[in-house]
Short mmCIF file of C-alpha atoms and ligand atoms in Angstrom, two decimals:
data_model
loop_
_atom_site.label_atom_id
_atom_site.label_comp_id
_atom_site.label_asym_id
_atom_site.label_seq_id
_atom_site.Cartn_x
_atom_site.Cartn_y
_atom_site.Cartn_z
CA UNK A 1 1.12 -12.54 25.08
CA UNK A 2 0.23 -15.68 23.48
CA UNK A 3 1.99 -18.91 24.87
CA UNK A 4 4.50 -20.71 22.83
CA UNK A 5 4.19 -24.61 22.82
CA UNK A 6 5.08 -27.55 20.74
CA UNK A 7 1.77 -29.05 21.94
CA UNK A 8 -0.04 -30.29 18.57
CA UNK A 9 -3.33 -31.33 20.96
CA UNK A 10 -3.43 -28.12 22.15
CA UNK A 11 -3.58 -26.30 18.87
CA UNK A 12 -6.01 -28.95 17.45
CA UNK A 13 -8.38 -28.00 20.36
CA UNK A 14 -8.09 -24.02 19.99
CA UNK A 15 -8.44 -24.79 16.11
CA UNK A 16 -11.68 -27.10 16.52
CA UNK A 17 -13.09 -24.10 19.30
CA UNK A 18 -13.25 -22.11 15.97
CA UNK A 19 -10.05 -20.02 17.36
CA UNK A 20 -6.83 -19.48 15.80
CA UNK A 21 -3.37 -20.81 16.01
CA UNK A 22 -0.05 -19.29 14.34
CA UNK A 23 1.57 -22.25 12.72
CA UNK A 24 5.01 -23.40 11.02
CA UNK A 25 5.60 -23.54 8.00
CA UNK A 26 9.07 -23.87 6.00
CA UNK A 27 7.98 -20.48 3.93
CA UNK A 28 6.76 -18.30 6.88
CA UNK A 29 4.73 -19.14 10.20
CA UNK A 30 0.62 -18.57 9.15
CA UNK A 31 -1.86 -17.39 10.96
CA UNK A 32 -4.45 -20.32 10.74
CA UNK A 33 -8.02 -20.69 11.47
CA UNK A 34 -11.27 -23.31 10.08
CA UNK A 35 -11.52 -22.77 6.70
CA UNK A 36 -14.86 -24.09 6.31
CA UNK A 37 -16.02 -21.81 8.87
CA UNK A 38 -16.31 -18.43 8.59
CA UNK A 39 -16.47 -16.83 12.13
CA UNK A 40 -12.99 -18.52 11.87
CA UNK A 41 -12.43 -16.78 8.50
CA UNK A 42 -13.91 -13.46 10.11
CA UNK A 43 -11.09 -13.85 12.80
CA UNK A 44 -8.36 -13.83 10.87
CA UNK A 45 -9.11 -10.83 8.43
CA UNK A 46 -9.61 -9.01 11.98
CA UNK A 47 -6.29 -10.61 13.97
CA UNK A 48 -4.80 -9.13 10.87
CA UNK A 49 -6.28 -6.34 10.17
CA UNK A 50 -6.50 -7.29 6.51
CA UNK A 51 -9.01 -6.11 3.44
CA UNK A 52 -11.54 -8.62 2.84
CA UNK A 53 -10.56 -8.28 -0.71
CA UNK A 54 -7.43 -10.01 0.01
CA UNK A 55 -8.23 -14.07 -0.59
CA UNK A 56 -6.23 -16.43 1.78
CA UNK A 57 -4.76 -19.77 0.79
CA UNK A 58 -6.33 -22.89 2.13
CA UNK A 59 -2.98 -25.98 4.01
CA UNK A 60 -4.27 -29.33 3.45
CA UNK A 61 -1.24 -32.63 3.91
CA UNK A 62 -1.70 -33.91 0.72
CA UNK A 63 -3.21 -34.02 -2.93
CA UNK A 64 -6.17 -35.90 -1.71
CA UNK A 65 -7.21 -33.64 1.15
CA UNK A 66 -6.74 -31.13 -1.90
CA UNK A 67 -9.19 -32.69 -3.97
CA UNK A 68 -12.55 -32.30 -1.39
CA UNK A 69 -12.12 -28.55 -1.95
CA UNK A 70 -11.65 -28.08 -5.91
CA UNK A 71 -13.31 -29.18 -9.60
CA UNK A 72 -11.24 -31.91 -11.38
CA UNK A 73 -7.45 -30.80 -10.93
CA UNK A 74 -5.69 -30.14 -14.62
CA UNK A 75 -2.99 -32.14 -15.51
CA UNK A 76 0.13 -29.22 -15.45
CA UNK A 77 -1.32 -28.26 -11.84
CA UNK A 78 -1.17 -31.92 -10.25
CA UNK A 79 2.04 -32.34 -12.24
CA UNK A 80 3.58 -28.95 -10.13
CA UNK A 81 1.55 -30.77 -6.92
CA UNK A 82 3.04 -34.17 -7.32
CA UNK A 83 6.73 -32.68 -7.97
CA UNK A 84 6.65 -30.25 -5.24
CA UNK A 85 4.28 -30.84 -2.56
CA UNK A 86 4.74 -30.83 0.49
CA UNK A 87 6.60 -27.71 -0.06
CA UNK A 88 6.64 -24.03 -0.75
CA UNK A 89 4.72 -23.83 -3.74
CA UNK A 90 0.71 -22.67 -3.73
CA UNK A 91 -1.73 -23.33 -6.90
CA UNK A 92 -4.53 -21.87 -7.95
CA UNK A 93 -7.61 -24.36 -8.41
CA UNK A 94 -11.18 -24.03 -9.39
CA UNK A 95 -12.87 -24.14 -5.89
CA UNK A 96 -15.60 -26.48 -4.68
CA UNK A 97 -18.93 -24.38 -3.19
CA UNK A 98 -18.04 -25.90 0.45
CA UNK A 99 -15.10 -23.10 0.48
CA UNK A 100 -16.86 -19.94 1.83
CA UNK A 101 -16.78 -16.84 -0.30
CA UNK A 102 -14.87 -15.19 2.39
CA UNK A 103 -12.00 -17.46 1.84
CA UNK A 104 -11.15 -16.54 -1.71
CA UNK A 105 -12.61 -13.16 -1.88
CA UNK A 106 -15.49 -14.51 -4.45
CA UNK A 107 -12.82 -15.86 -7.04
CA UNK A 108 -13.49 -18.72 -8.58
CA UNK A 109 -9.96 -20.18 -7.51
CA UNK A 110 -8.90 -20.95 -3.67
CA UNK A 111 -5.21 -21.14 -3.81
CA UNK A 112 -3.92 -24.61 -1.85
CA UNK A 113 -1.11 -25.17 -0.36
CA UNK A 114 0.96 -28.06 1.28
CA UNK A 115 3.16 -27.25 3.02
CA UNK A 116 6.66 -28.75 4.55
CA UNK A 117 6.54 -28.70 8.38
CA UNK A 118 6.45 -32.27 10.24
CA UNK A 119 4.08 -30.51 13.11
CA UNK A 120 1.96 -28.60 10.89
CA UNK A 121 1.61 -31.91 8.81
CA UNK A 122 0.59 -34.05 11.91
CA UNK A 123 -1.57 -31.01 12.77
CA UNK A 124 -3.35 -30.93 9.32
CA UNK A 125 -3.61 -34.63 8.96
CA UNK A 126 -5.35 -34.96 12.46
CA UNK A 127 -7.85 -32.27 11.95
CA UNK A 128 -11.27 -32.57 9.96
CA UNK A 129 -11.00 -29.60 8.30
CA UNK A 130 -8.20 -27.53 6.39
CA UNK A 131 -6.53 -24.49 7.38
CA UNK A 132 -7.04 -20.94 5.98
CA UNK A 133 -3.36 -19.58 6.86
CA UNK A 134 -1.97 -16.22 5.75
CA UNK A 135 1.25 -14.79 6.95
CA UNK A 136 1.24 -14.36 10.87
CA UNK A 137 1.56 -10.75 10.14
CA UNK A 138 -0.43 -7.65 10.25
CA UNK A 139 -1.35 -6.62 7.27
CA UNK A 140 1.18 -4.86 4.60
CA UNK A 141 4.24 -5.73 7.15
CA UNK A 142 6.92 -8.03 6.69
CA UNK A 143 5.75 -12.03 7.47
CA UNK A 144 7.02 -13.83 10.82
CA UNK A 145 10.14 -16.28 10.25
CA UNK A 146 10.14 -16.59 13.69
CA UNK A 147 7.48 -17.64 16.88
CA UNK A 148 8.50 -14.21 18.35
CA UNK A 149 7.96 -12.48 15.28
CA UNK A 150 4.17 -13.20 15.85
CA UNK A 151 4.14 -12.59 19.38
CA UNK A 152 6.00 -9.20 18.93
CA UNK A 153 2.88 -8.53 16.82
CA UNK A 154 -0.26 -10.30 17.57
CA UNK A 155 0.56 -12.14 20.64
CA UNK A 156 -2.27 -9.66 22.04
CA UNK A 157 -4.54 -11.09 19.93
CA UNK A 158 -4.48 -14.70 20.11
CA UNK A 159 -3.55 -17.53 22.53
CA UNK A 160 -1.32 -19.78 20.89
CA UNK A 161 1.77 -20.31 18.81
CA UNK A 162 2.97 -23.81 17.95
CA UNK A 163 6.86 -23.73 17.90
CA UNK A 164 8.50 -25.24 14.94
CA UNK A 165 11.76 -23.11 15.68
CA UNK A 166 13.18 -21.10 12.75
CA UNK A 167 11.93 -21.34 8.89
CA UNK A 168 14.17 -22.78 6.63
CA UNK A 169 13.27 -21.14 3.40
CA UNK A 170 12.17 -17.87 4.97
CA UNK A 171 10.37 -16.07 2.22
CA UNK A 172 6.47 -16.76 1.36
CA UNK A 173 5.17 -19.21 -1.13
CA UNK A 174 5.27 -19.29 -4.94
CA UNK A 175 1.80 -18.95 -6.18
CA UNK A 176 0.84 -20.56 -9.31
CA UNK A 177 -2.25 -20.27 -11.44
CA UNK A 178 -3.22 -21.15 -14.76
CA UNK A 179 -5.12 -19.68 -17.29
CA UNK A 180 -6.22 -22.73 -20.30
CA UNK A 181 -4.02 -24.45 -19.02
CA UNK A 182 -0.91 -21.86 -18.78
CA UNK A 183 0.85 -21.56 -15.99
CA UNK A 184 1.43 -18.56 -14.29
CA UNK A 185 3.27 -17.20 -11.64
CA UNK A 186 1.78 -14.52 -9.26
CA UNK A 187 3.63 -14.39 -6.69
CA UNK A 188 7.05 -15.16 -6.84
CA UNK A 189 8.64 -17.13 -4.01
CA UNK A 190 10.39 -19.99 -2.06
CA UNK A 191 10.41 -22.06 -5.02
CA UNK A 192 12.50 -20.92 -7.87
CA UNK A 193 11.28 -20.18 -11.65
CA UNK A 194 13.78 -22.39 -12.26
CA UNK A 195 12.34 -25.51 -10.15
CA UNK A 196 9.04 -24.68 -11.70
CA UNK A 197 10.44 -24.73 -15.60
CA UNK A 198 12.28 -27.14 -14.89
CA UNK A 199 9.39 -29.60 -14.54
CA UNK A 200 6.29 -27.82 -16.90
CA UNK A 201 8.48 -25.60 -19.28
CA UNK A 202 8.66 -22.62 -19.55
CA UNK A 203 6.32 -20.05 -17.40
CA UNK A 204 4.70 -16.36 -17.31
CA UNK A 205 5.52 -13.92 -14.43
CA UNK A 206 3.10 -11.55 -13.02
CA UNK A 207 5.32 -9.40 -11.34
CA UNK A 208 4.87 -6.30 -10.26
CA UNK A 209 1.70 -5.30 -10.89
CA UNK A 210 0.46 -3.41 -8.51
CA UNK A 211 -2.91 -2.98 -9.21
CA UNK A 212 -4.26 -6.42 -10.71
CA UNK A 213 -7.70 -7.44 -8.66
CA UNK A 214 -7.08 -10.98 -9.46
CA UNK A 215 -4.01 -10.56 -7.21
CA UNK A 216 -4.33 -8.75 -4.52
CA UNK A 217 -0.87 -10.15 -3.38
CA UNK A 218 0.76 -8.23 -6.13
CA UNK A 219 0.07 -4.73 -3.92
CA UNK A 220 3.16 -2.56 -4.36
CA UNK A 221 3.78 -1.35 -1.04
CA UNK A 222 3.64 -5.09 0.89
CA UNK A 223 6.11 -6.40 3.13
CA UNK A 224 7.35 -3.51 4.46
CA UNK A 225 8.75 -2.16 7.82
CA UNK A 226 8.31 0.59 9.43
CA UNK A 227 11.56 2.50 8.48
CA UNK A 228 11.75 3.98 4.91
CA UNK A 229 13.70 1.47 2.78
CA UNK A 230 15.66 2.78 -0.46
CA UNK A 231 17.06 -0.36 -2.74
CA UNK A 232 19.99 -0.07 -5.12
CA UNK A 233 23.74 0.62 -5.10
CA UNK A 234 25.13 0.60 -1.91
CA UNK A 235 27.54 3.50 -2.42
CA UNK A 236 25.19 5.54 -4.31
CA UNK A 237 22.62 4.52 -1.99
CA UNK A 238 25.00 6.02 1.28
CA UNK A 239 26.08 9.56 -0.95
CA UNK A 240 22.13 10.30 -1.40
CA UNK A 241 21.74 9.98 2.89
CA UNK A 242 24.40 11.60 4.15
CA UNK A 243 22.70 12.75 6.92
CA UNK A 244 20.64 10.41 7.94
CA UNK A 245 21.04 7.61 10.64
CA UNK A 246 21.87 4.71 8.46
CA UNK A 247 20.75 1.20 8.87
CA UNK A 248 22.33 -1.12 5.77
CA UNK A 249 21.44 -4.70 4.77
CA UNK A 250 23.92 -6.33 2.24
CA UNK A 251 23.99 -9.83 0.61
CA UNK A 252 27.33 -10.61 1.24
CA UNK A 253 29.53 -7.55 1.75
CA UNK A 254 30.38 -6.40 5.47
CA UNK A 255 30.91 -1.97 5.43
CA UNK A 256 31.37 -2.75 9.00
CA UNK A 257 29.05 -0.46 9.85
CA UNK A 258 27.28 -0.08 13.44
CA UNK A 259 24.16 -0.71 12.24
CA UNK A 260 24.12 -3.66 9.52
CA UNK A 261 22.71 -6.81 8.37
CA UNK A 262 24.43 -9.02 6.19
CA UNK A 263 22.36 -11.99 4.88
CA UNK A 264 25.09 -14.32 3.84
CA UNK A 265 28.71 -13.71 4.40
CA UNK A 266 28.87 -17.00 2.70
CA UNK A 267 27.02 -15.22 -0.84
CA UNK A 268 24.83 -18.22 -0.52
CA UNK A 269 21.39 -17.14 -2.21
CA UNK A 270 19.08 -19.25 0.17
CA UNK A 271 20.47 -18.20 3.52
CA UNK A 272 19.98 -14.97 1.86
CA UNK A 273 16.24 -15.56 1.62
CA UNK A 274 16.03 -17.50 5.29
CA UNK A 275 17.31 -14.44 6.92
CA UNK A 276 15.55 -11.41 4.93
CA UNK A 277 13.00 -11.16 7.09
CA UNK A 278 14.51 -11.08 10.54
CA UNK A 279 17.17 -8.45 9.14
CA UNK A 280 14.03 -6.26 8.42
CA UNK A 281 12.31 -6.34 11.08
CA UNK A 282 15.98 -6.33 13.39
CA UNK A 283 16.49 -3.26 11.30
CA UNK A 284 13.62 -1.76 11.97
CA UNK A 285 13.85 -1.73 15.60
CA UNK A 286 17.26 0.24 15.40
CA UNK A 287 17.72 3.75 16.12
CA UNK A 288 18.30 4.10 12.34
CA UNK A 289 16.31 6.57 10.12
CA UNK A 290 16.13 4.77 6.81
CA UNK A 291 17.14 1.44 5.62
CA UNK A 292 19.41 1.25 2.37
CA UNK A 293 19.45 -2.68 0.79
CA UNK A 294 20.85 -4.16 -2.62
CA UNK A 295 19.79 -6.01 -4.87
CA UNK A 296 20.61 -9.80 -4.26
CA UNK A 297 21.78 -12.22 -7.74
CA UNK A 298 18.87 -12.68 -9.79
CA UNK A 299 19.26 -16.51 -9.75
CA UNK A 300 17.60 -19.29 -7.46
CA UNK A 301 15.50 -17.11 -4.91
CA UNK A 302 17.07 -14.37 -6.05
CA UNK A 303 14.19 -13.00 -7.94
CA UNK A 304 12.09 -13.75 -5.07
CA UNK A 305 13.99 -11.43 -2.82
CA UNK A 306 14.31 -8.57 -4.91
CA UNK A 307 10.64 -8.83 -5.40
CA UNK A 308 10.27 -8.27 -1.76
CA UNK A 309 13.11 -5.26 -1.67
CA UNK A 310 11.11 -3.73 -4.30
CA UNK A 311 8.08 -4.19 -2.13
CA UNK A 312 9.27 -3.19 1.49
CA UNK A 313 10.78 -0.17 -0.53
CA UNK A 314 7.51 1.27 -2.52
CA UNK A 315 6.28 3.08 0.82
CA UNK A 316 9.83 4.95 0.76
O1 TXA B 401 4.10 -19.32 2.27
C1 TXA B 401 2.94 -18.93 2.30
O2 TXA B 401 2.23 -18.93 1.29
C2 TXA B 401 2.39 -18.45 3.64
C3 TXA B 401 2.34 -19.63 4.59
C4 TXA B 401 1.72 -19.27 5.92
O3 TXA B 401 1.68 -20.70 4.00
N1 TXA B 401 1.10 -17.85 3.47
C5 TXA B 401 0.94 -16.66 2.86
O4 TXA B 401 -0.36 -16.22 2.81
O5 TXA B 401 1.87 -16.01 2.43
P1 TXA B 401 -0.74 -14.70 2.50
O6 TXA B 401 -2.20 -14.60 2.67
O7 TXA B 401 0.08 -13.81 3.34
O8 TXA B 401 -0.37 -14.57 1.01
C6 TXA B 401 -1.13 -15.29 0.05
C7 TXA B 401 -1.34 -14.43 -1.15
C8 TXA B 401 -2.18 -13.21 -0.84
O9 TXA B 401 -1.44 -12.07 -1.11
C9 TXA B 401 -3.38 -13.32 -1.75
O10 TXA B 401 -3.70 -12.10 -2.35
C10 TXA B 401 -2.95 -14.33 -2.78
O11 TXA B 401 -2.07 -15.17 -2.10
N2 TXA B 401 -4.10 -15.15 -3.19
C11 TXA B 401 -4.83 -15.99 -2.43
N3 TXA B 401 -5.81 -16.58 -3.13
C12 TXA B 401 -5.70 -16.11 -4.39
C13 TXA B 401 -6.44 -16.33 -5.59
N4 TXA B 401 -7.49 -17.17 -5.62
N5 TXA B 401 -6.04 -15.67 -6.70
C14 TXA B 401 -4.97 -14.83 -6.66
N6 TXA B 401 -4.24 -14.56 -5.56
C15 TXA B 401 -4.60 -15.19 -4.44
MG1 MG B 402 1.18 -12.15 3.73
#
C-alpha cells in the first residue's frame, strides 16, 4: 500500500525522481507525475491503465506558470482564468512544443488547470515543473474523493499519497475550450454553466457525445462502478428489479432501505456532488446486485451530476 502523508518535501522528492504522487485537489485527488517528462507521462497512462488516446490536463499555481506552456492566451480564456482560478475549472489552450505529445494525445490544445488545494498549491509553486494529473483512478471507474479511494485502487502501484482530507466539491473539473473564440464546454463539472455565463455569456455544451475524438472525456460508459447502475424514477426504477438485491442512491429522499445512500438529506445540490462519488463506490462494495439512482435538480451542479449518472449507468 502506498503511505499516506501530509509531507509536501516528500512528494516534491518522489515527483523530481520522475515518480508519481496522488494529490488533492478540491475537484478529485489526481494522479500526478512531470509533465515535461515523459517516462513520467508513460507512468501514469500505465498506473492507470489508460488509452494513450486519452490527453491529460497539465496543474500549474497560477496564470503565469500557465503561460510557459501555451501560444498567446485569448482574451475570453484569461477572462474564465482570472475569474475562476485557482479553482475547478480547466481550459483548453494552444500548447507550447515543450509539452510532450504524450501529454495531449497530439492535439494542438493541453488543457490547464489550477487548481484550489493550499498543499497542492505549495507543492506546485515549489516545483520546477508542472503536473500532468488525471483522476487517481483506474481507468473508466469512478475518480477518488478520498486518500483511501486511491489506495483501495492503486496503492499497489505507487508510493505516496499526500493527504488533503476530503474534497470539497467532489466531482471533476469543468473543461472549457474555444473554438474562434467560442467557448465551449466539454466536460461539464465542479463549476456551474451558470458561473461560467455568468462571466462570458452565454456558452455551448458538448454533452454527451460519446464518440467525439477531440474529447475523449466525453466516452459514454466513464465513471462507472462495478455494479450495474439503472438511473430514473425511483419507484419505477424498484417495480422493473423486483428481484434483485437492491442498492439505492437518492438526492434527498430516505426509502429507509438496508442498503442506501442519500446524498443530501438537506436537498442541498453541492453536498450532493461532494458525496456522489463515495456513495458509488460505498455502493459498490455492498452485497447489492444493481444500483438504482435519480436524477438530481438540473440547477448549480446539478447538470454535472446527472452527467455522471448517465455515465456510471451506460455499462448497465
Ligand atoms: O478535476 C479534474 O479535472 C481532475 C483533477 C485531478 O484535476 N482531473 C481530471 O483529469 O479529471 P482526467 O484526466 O481524469 O480528465 C480530464 C479529461 C479527460 O477525459 C480528457 O479526455 C480531457 O480532459 N482532455 C484533456 N486534454 C484535452 C484536450 N486537449 N482536448 C479535449 N479534451 C481533453
Ligand atoms: Mg478521470
Amino acid at each position: 500500500m502506498a503511505e499516506i502523508g501530509k509531507d509536501i518535501e516528500k512528494a516534491k522528492w518522489i515527483l523530481e525522481q520522475g515518480d508519481l504522487v496522488a494529490i488533492p485537489t478540491e475537484t478529485v485527488y489526481g494522479l500526478a507525475g512531470n509533465a515535461l517528462k515523459v517516462a513520467s507521462i508513460t507512468k501514469i497512462f500505465d498506473v492507470k491503465n489508460r488509452p494513450h488516446f486519452d490527453p491529460l490536463i497539465i496543474h500549474v499555481p497560477n496564470i503565469e506558470h500557465a503561460e510557459r506552456y501555451t501560444e498567446e492566451i485569448q482574451k475570453p480564456a484569461r477572462k474564465l482564468m482570472e475569474h475562476f482560478w485557482p479553482g475547478p475549472l480547466t481550459v483548453l489552450l494552444n500548447r507550447k512544443s515543450i509539452i510532450p505529445d504524450l501529454v495531449t494525445s497530439g492535439l494542438d490544445t493541453v488543457g490547464m488547470r489550477c487548481p484550489k488545494h493550499e498543499l497542492t498549491q505549495q507543492l506546485l509553486s515549489e516545483l520546477s515543473f508542472p503536473l500532468a494529473a488525471p483522476s487517481a483512478n483506474p481507468f473508466g471507474y469512478v475518480s477518488p474523493t478520498k486518500p483511501e479511494h486511491v489506495n483501495e485502487q492503486l496503492g499497489h502501484k505507487i508510493k505516496y499519497i499526500l493527504d488533503g482530507g476530503d474534497c470539497k466539491v467532489g466531482i471533476e473539473s469543468t473543461i472549457v475550450g474555444f473554438e474562434e473564440d467560442m467557448p465551449l464546454v466539454y466536460r461539464m463539472g465542479g463549476l456551474s454553466l451558470e458561473s461560467l455565463e455568468h462571466v462570458i455569456g452565454k456558452v455551448q455544451t458538448m454533452t454527451h457525445s460519446s464518440s467525439n475524438p477531440k474529447a475523449p472525456g466525453q466516452l459514454k460508459s466513464h465513471y462507472s462502478p462495478s455494479k450495474k447502475v439503472f438511473v430514473g424514477n425511483i419507484e419505477e426504477l424498484l417495480q422493473q428489479h423486483p428481484a434483485s438485491r437492491i442498492g439505492l442512491m437518492t438526492f434527498k429522499k430516505d426509502f429507509h432501505y438496508r442498503h442506501q445512500f442519500v446524498l443530501s438529506p438537506s436537498a442541498n445540490i453541492d453536498e450532493a456532488a461532494q458525496h456522489l462519488f463515495t456513495a458509488l463506490r460505498e455502493l459498490d462494495k455492498m452485497p447489492i446486485d444493481v444500483i438504482l439512482a435519480e436524477f438530481v435538480p438540473e440547477h448549480g451542479l446539478g447538470k454535472a451530476i446527472n452527467d455522471r449518472l448517465i455515465r456510471a449507468a451506460a455499462l448497465g
